PDB file of C-alpha atoms in Angstrom:
ATOM      1  CA  UNK A   1      -9.214 -11.714 -19.438  1.00  0.00           C
ATOM      2  CA  UNK A   2      -6.744 -11.407 -21.712  1.00  0.00           C
ATOM      3  CA  UNK A   3      -6.194 -12.688 -25.454  1.00  0.00           C
ATOM      4  CA  UNK A   4      -2.559 -12.995 -25.306  1.00  0.00           C
ATOM      5  CA  UNK A   5      -0.358 -12.971 -28.733  1.00  0.00           C
ATOM      6  CA  UNK A   6       2.793 -14.287 -29.449  1.00  0.00           C
ATOM      7  CA  UNK A   7       4.878 -12.390 -26.769  1.00  0.00           C
ATOM      8  CA  UNK A   8       4.678 -12.656 -22.590  1.00  0.00           C
ATOM      9  CA  UNK A   9       6.047  -9.786 -20.576  1.00  0.00           C
ATOM     10  CA  UNK A  10       8.534  -9.945 -17.696  1.00  0.00           C
ATOM     11  CA  UNK A  11       9.662  -7.719 -14.772  1.00  0.00           C
ATOM     12  CA  UNK A  12      11.549  -8.350 -11.818  1.00  0.00           C
ATOM     13  CA  UNK A  13      13.483  -6.192  -9.157  1.00  0.00           C
ATOM     14  CA  UNK A  14      17.210  -5.987  -9.605  1.00  0.00           C
ATOM     15  CA  UNK A  15      18.829  -7.747  -6.855  1.00  0.00           C
ATOM     16  CA  UNK A  16      22.365  -8.423  -5.990  1.00  0.00           C
ATOM     17  CA  UNK A  17      23.409 -12.122  -4.172  1.00  0.00           C
ATOM     18  CA  UNK A  18      27.009 -11.704  -4.790  1.00  0.00           C
ATOM     19  CA  UNK A  19      30.156 -10.253  -3.055  1.00  0.00           C
ATOM     20  CA  UNK A  20      30.820  -7.570  -1.903  1.00  0.00           C
ATOM     21  CA  UNK A  21      27.687  -6.174   0.056  1.00  0.00           C
ATOM     22  CA  UNK A  22      28.452  -3.029  -1.388  1.00  0.00           C
ATOM     23  CA  UNK A  23      26.428  -3.761  -4.422  1.00  0.00           C
ATOM     24  CA  UNK A  24      23.404  -5.284  -2.556  1.00  0.00           C
ATOM     25  CA  UNK A  25      22.975  -1.884  -0.863  1.00  0.00           C
ATOM     26  CA  UNK A  26      21.795  -0.896  -3.995  1.00  0.00           C
ATOM     27  CA  UNK A  27      18.653  -3.406  -3.735  1.00  0.00           C
ATOM     28  CA  UNK A  28      18.530  -2.596   0.092  1.00  0.00           C
ATOM     29  CA  UNK A  29      17.744   1.209  -0.236  1.00  0.00           C
ATOM     30  CA  UNK A  30      14.919   0.498  -2.881  1.00  0.00           C
ATOM     31  CA  UNK A  31      13.405  -2.593  -1.632  1.00  0.00           C
ATOM     32  CA  UNK A  32      11.959  -3.815   1.410  1.00  0.00           C
ATOM     33  CA  UNK A  33      12.509  -6.270   3.949  1.00  0.00           C
ATOM     34  CA  UNK A  34       9.908  -8.139   6.013  1.00  0.00           C
ATOM     35  CA  UNK A  35       9.868  -7.459   9.715  1.00  0.00           C
ATOM     36  CA  UNK A  36      10.992 -10.450  11.358  1.00  0.00           C
ATOM     37  CA  UNK A  37       8.156 -12.230  13.156  1.00  0.00           C
ATOM     38  CA  UNK A  38       5.380 -10.675  10.869  1.00  0.00           C
ATOM     39  CA  UNK A  39       5.399 -13.380   8.639  1.00  0.00           C
ATOM     40  CA  UNK A  40       6.230 -17.021   8.841  1.00  0.00           C
ATOM     41  CA  UNK A  41       9.464 -18.017   6.654  1.00  0.00           C
ATOM     42  CA  UNK A  42       8.124 -18.823   3.257  1.00  0.00           C
ATOM     43  CA  UNK A  43       4.583 -18.117   4.104  1.00  0.00           C
ATOM     44  CA  UNK A  44       3.285 -16.813   0.837  1.00  0.00           C
ATOM     45  CA  UNK A  45      -0.474 -16.498   1.236  1.00  0.00           C
ATOM     46  CA  UNK A  46      -2.576 -17.491  -1.350  1.00  0.00           C
ATOM     47  CA  UNK A  47      -6.026 -15.940  -2.914  1.00  0.00           C
ATOM     48  CA  UNK A  48      -8.425 -16.218  -0.172  1.00  0.00           C
ATOM     49  CA  UNK A  49      -6.230 -16.742   2.722  1.00  0.00           C
ATOM     50  CA  UNK A  50      -6.720 -14.749   5.859  1.00  0.00           C
ATOM     51  CA  UNK A  51      -3.282 -13.543   7.089  1.00  0.00           C
ATOM     52  CA  UNK A  52      -2.166 -10.314   9.231  1.00  0.00           C
ATOM     53  CA  UNK A  53      -1.050  -7.387   7.295  1.00  0.00           C
ATOM     54  CA  UNK A  54       2.653  -7.517   6.183  1.00  0.00           C
ATOM     55  CA  UNK A  55       4.901  -5.714   8.125  1.00  0.00           C
ATOM     56  CA  UNK A  56       7.724  -3.834   6.316  1.00  0.00           C
ATOM     57  CA  UNK A  57      11.220  -1.985   7.088  1.00  0.00           C
ATOM     58  CA  UNK A  58      11.832   0.022   4.293  1.00  0.00           C
ATOM     59  CA  UNK A  59      13.790   3.379   3.168  1.00  0.00           C
ATOM     60  CA  UNK A  60      11.148   5.759   2.377  1.00  0.00           C
ATOM     61  CA  UNK A  61      13.440   8.178   0.635  1.00  0.00           C
ATOM     62  CA  UNK A  62      11.681   8.921  -2.874  1.00  0.00           C
ATOM     63  CA  UNK A  63       9.264   6.247  -2.421  1.00  0.00           C
ATOM     64  CA  UNK A  64       8.308   4.101  -5.231  1.00  0.00           C
ATOM     65  CA  UNK A  65       4.907   3.075  -6.110  1.00  0.00           C
ATOM     66  CA  UNK A  66       5.853  -0.321  -6.848  1.00  0.00           C
ATOM     67  CA  UNK A  67       9.020  -2.252  -4.959  1.00  0.00           C
ATOM     68  CA  UNK A  68       9.391  -6.076  -3.658  1.00  0.00           C
ATOM     69  CA  UNK A  69       9.475  -7.404  -0.206  1.00  0.00           C
ATOM     70  CA  UNK A  70      12.336  -9.909   0.640  1.00  0.00           C
ATOM     71  CA  UNK A  71      12.788 -10.564  -3.220  1.00  0.00           C
ATOM     72  CA  UNK A  72       9.238 -12.279  -3.403  1.00  0.00           C
ATOM     73  CA  UNK A  73       6.245 -10.189  -2.468  1.00  0.00           C
ATOM     74  CA  UNK A  74       5.283  -7.651  -4.592  1.00  0.00           C
ATOM     75  CA  UNK A  75       4.044  -4.257  -3.173  1.00  0.00           C
ATOM     76  CA  UNK A  76       1.987  -1.544  -4.757  1.00  0.00           C
ATOM     77  CA  UNK A  77       0.717   1.789  -4.090  1.00  0.00           C
ATOM     78  CA  UNK A  78      -3.043   2.489  -4.249  1.00  0.00           C
ATOM     79  CA  UNK A  79      -2.887   3.897  -7.956  1.00  0.00           C
ATOM     80  CA  UNK A  80      -1.075   0.719  -9.067  1.00  0.00           C
ATOM     81  CA  UNK A  81      -3.682  -1.566  -7.025  1.00  0.00           C
ATOM     82  CA  UNK A  82      -6.388   0.256  -8.818  1.00  0.00           C
ATOM     83  CA  UNK A  83      -4.881  -0.572 -12.031  1.00  0.00           C
ATOM     84  CA  UNK A  84      -4.232  -4.202 -11.315  1.00  0.00           C
ATOM     85  CA  UNK A  85      -7.786  -4.663 -10.022  1.00  0.00           C
ATOM     86  CA  UNK A  86      -9.227  -4.068 -13.656  1.00  0.00           C
ATOM     87  CA  UNK A  87      -6.447  -5.857 -15.723  1.00  0.00           C
ATOM     88  CA  UNK A  88      -5.371  -8.847 -13.655  1.00  0.00           C
ATOM     89  CA  UNK A  89      -6.972 -11.679 -11.519  1.00  0.00           C
ATOM     90  CA  UNK A  90      -5.068 -10.898  -8.523  1.00  0.00           C
ATOM     91  CA  UNK A  91      -6.091  -9.880  -4.713  1.00  0.00           C
ATOM     92  CA  UNK A  92      -4.559  -7.641  -2.193  1.00  0.00           C
ATOM     93  CA  UNK A  93      -3.630  -7.540   1.220  1.00  0.00           C
ATOM     94  CA  UNK A  94      -2.878  -4.493   3.275  1.00  0.00           C
ATOM     95  CA  UNK A  95       0.786  -3.761   3.613  1.00  0.00           C
ATOM     96  CA  UNK A  96       2.433  -1.189   6.145  1.00  0.00           C
ATOM     97  CA  UNK A  97       5.918   0.352   6.714  1.00  0.00           C
ATOM     98  CA  UNK A  98       6.358  -0.332  10.484  1.00  0.00           C
ATOM     99  CA  UNK A  99      10.093   0.409  10.265  1.00  0.00           C
ATOM    100  CA  UNK A 100      11.062   3.729   8.510  1.00  0.00           C
ATOM    101  CA  UNK A 101      14.414   4.819   7.493  1.00  0.00           C
ATOM    102  CA  UNK A 102      15.436   7.957   5.338  1.00  0.00           C
ATOM    103  CA  UNK A 103      18.858   7.597   3.701  1.00  0.00           C
ATOM    104  CA  UNK A 104      19.047   9.606   0.256  1.00  0.00           C
ATOM    105  CA  UNK A 105      20.184   7.251  -2.386  1.00  0.00           C
ATOM    106  CA  UNK A 106      20.501   7.239  -6.127  1.00  0.00           C
ATOM    107  CA  UNK A 107      21.628   4.437  -8.523  1.00  0.00           C
ATOM    108  CA  UNK A 108      25.516   4.938  -8.819  1.00  0.00           C
ATOM    109  CA  UNK A 109      26.139   7.104  -5.618  1.00  0.00           C
ATOM    110  CA  UNK A 110      28.428   4.901  -3.523  1.00  0.00           C
ATOM    111  CA  UNK A 111      28.778   7.986  -0.764  1.00  0.00           C
ATOM    112  CA  UNK A 112      27.022   5.689   1.562  1.00  0.00           C
ATOM    113  CA  UNK A 113      30.496   3.637   2.048  1.00  0.00           C
ATOM    114  CA  UNK A 114      31.805   6.914   3.878  1.00  0.00           C
ATOM    115  CA  UNK A 115      29.048   6.752   6.282  1.00  0.00           C
ATOM    116  CA  UNK A 116      30.064   5.554   9.786  1.00  0.00           C
ATOM    117  CA  UNK A 117      27.081   3.229   9.668  1.00  0.00           C
ATOM    118  CA  UNK A 118      28.530   1.249   6.816  1.00  0.00           C
ATOM    119  CA  UNK A 119      30.981  -1.302   8.146  1.00  0.00           C
ATOM    120  CA  UNK A 120      33.588  -2.378   5.806  1.00  0.00           C
ATOM    121  CA  UNK A 121      34.565  -5.268   7.874  1.00  0.00           C
ATOM    122  CA  UNK A 122      31.430  -7.085   7.421  1.00  0.00           C
ATOM    123  CA  UNK A 123      30.288  -9.229   4.476  1.00  0.00           C
ATOM    124  CA  UNK A 124      26.478  -9.270   5.482  1.00  0.00           C
ATOM    125  CA  UNK A 125      24.203  -6.811   3.802  1.00  0.00           C
ATOM    126  CA  UNK A 126      21.519  -7.203   6.384  1.00  0.00           C
ATOM    127  CA  UNK A 127      23.870  -6.010   9.213  1.00  0.00           C
ATOM    128  CA  UNK A 128      24.541  -2.883   7.144  1.00  0.00           C
ATOM    129  CA  UNK A 129      20.838  -2.455   6.376  1.00  0.00           C
ATOM    130  CA  UNK A 130      20.081  -2.768   9.920  1.00  0.00           C
ATOM    131  CA  UNK A 131      22.750   0.062  10.977  1.00  0.00           C
ATOM    132  CA  UNK A 132      21.666   2.499   8.344  1.00  0.00           C
ATOM    133  CA  UNK A 133      18.191   1.899   9.206  1.00  0.00           C
ATOM    134  CA  UNK A 134      19.004   2.630  13.040  1.00  0.00           C
ATOM    135  CA  UNK A 135      20.877   5.627  12.375  1.00  0.00           C
ATOM    136  CA  UNK A 136      18.419   7.244   9.782  1.00  0.00           C
ATOM    137  CA  UNK A 137      14.906   5.937  11.804  1.00  0.00           C
ATOM    138  CA  UNK A 138      12.028   8.106  10.882  1.00  0.00           C
ATOM    139  CA  UNK A 139       8.385   7.872  11.782  1.00  0.00           C
ATOM    140  CA  UNK A 140       6.562   5.541   9.244  1.00  0.00           C
ATOM    141  CA  UNK A 141       4.805   7.392   6.610  1.00  0.00           C
ATOM    142  CA  UNK A 142       0.865   7.201   6.468  1.00  0.00           C
ATOM    143  CA  UNK A 143       0.660   5.759   3.002  1.00  0.00           C
ATOM    144  CA  UNK A 144      -1.604   2.992   1.494  1.00  0.00           C
ATOM    145  CA  UNK A 145       0.408  -0.211   0.397  1.00  0.00           C
ATOM    146  CA  UNK A 146      -1.005  -3.504  -0.637  1.00  0.00           C
ATOM    147  CA  UNK A 147       0.862  -6.968  -1.132  1.00  0.00           C
ATOM    148  CA  UNK A 148      -0.321  -8.564  -4.386  1.00  0.00           C
ATOM    149  CA  UNK A 149      -1.327 -11.969  -4.135  1.00  0.00           C
ATOM    150  CA  UNK A 150      -1.214 -13.654  -7.430  1.00  0.00           C
ATOM    151  CA  UNK A 151      -2.380 -17.240  -8.668  1.00  0.00           C
ATOM    152  CA  UNK A 152       1.036 -18.314  -9.579  1.00  0.00           C
ATOM    153  CA  UNK A 153       1.273 -21.284  -6.986  1.00  0.00           C
ATOM    154  CA  UNK A 154      -1.205 -22.999  -9.758  1.00  0.00           C
ATOM    155  CA  UNK A 155       1.572 -23.275 -12.109  1.00  0.00           C
ATOM    156  CA  UNK A 156       4.401 -23.908  -9.613  1.00  0.00           C
ATOM    157  CA  UNK A 157       2.066 -27.002  -8.051  1.00  0.00           C
ATOM    158  CA  UNK A 158       1.880 -28.537 -11.676  1.00  0.00           C
ATOM    159  CA  UNK A 159       5.701 -28.366 -11.994  1.00  0.00           C
ATOM    160  CA  UNK A 160       6.190 -31.201  -9.778  1.00  0.00           C
ATOM    161  CA  UNK A 161       3.405 -33.457 -11.379  1.00  0.00           C
ATOM    162  CA  UNK A 162       3.578 -36.111 -13.859  1.00  0.00           C
ATOM    163  CA  UNK A 163       0.496 -34.751 -15.318  1.00  0.00           C
ATOM    164  CA  UNK A 164       0.874 -31.114 -16.269  1.00  0.00           C
ATOM    165  CA  UNK A 165      -2.836 -30.361 -16.041  1.00  0.00           C
ATOM    166  CA  UNK A 166      -4.556 -27.384 -17.275  1.00  0.00           C
ATOM    167  CA  UNK A 167      -1.047 -25.560 -17.864  1.00  0.00           C
ATOM    168  CA  UNK A 168       0.289 -28.104 -20.287  1.00  0.00           C
ATOM    169  CA  UNK A 169       1.869 -25.344 -22.602  1.00  0.00           C
ATOM    170  CA  UNK A 170       4.093 -24.088 -19.653  1.00  0.00           C
ATOM    171  CA  UNK A 171       7.743 -23.713 -20.908  1.00  0.00           C
ATOM    172  CA  UNK A 172      10.830 -22.936 -18.767  1.00  0.00           C
ATOM    173  CA  UNK A 173      12.972 -19.793 -19.580  1.00  0.00           C
ATOM    174  CA  UNK A 174      16.093 -19.095 -17.778  1.00  0.00           C
ATOM    175  CA  UNK A 175      16.269 -15.241 -16.961  1.00  0.00           C
ATOM    176  CA  UNK A 176      19.345 -13.429 -15.541  1.00  0.00           C
ATOM    177  CA  UNK A 177      18.283 -12.648 -11.926  1.00  0.00           C
ATOM    178  CA  UNK A 178      20.945 -10.440 -10.833  1.00  0.00           C
ATOM    179  CA  UNK A 179      23.018  -7.674 -12.240  1.00  0.00           C
ATOM    180  CA  UNK A 180      26.291  -9.443 -12.326  1.00  0.00           C
ATOM    181  CA  UNK A 181      24.498 -12.134 -14.348  1.00  0.00           C
ATOM    182  CA  UNK A 182      26.017 -14.979 -12.206  1.00  0.00           C
ATOM    183  CA  UNK A 183      22.710 -16.229 -11.076  1.00  0.00           C
ATOM    184  CA  UNK A 184      19.220 -16.576 -12.602  1.00  0.00           C
ATOM    185  CA  UNK A 185      15.804 -17.885 -12.522  1.00  0.00           C
ATOM    186  CA  UNK A 186      13.717 -20.647 -13.907  1.00  0.00           C
ATOM    187  CA  UNK A 187      10.328 -18.765 -15.050  1.00  0.00           C
ATOM    188  CA  UNK A 188       7.491 -20.983 -15.854  1.00  0.00           C
ATOM    189  CA  UNK A 189       5.315 -19.343 -18.535  1.00  0.00           C
ATOM    190  CA  UNK A 190       2.138 -20.383 -19.786  1.00  0.00           C
ATOM    191  CA  UNK A 191      -0.078 -18.724 -22.491  1.00  0.00           C
ATOM    192  CA  UNK A 192      -3.100 -20.589 -20.999  1.00  0.00           C
ATOM    193  CA  UNK A 193      -2.054 -19.215 -17.434  1.00  0.00           C
ATOM    194  CA  UNK A 194      -1.611 -15.437 -18.781  1.00  0.00           C
ATOM    195  CA  UNK A 195      -4.761 -15.550 -20.708  1.00  0.00           C
ATOM    196  CA  UNK A 196      -6.491 -16.713 -17.582  1.00  0.00           C
ATOM    197  CA  UNK A 197      -5.017 -14.199 -14.883  1.00  0.00           C
ATOM    198  CA  UNK A 198      -2.902 -11.528 -16.553  1.00  0.00           C
ATOM    199  CA  UNK A 199      -0.188 -11.251 -14.105  1.00  0.00           C
ATOM    200  CA  UNK A 200       1.270 -14.070 -12.106  1.00  0.00           C
ATOM    201  CA  UNK A 201       4.590 -14.596  -9.995  1.00  0.00           C
ATOM    202  CA  UNK A 202       7.197 -17.492 -10.795  1.00  0.00           C
ATOM    203  CA  UNK A 203      10.936 -16.581 -10.592  1.00  0.00           C
ATOM    204  CA  UNK A 204      10.207 -12.833 -11.509  1.00  0.00           C
ATOM    205  CA  UNK A 205       6.653 -11.698 -12.477  1.00  0.00           C
ATOM    206  CA  UNK A 206       4.732 -12.720 -15.656  1.00  0.00           C
ATOM    207  CA  UNK A 207       2.205 -10.519 -17.351  1.00  0.00           C
ATOM    208  CA  UNK A 208       0.546  -9.851 -20.670  1.00  0.00           C
ATOM    209  CA  UNK A 209       2.483  -7.352 -22.641  1.00  0.00           C
ATOM    210  CA  UNK A 210      -0.069  -4.785 -22.572  1.00  0.00           C
ATOM    211  CA  UNK A 211      -0.217  -4.948 -19.071  1.00  0.00           C
ATOM    212  CA  UNK A 212       3.315  -4.535 -18.679  1.00  0.00           C
ATOM    213  CA  UNK A 213       3.234  -1.517 -20.893  1.00  0.00           C
ATOM    214  CA  UNK A 214       0.528   0.100 -18.326  1.00  0.00           C
ATOM    215  CA  UNK A 215       2.977  -0.668 -15.580  1.00  0.00           C
ATOM    216  CA  UNK A 216       6.029   0.576 -16.962  1.00  0.00           C
ATOM    217  CA  UNK A 217       5.723   4.421 -15.635  1.00  0.00           C
ATOM    218  CA  UNK A 218       5.670   3.104 -12.288  1.00  0.00           C
ATOM    219  CA  UNK A 219       8.840   0.845 -12.418  1.00  0.00           C
ATOM    220  CA  UNK A 220      11.531   2.668 -11.487  1.00  0.00           C
ATOM    221  CA  UNK A 221      14.124   2.488 -14.003  1.00  0.00           C
ATOM    222  CA  UNK A 222      17.557   0.731 -13.024  1.00  0.00           C
ATOM    223  CA  UNK A 223      15.666  -0.883 -10.052  1.00  0.00           C
ATOM    224  CA  UNK A 224      13.895  -3.001 -12.133  1.00  0.00           C
ATOM    225  CA  UNK A 225      14.696  -5.796 -14.767  1.00  0.00           C
ATOM    226  CA  UNK A 226      11.966  -5.249 -17.752  1.00  0.00           C
ATOM    227  CA  UNK A 227      11.373  -7.418 -21.006  1.00  0.00           C
ATOM    228  CA  UNK A 228       9.058  -8.946 -23.719  1.00  0.00           C
ATOM    229  CA  UNK A 229       9.953 -12.158 -25.076  1.00  0.00           C
ATOM    230  CA  UNK A 230       8.473 -14.613 -27.662  1.00  0.00           C
ATOM    231  CA  UNK A 231       6.925 -17.700 -26.420  1.00  0.00           C
TER     232      UNK A 231
END
């Protein structure tokens, strides 16, 4: 599919897993949560698998064309779906916003701390999100959204085998995964895999650099880590 050169592209949602929960609110306002019961925990579908549409809880203020649900599932609108259909070997499942809330938020704005929905006595960001979702609940928008189903499981499966198999060239890269830099993820990067599929998920989303350039206009600044790295 691709003739990948000497570099690989990377993007992932900015998320915060450190205290205080005021920092986490940045990610909660942009990304989505999977409605409990709509998908089994850890139940990431593989290509060709039939599952029910993903149900999302989402702040719809300034709704982005690309966001992430529960730090694992890539969600895109119709325009990005059409782009990926032509330039990556992925599949799509319908996703829909089942619980919508509308709270104006911009990076760096901490006015939400003055809102009576914000509980200064809790360290649970999920509870804070639920409180805002309840106070600012609106009707879910009628918008086409899709969950991207990729072939990244192939390279993850080989990680735990003595025989590296087809993706013998895979290399682990450690990248920061949070804004405070305290934690990160091990990205399994394979040029063979990239040339085969164009885009896949490991810890973050790995893609051909040319595809990353096409996706950049849809990746909201300050809400995504974006980079290009040498093999």
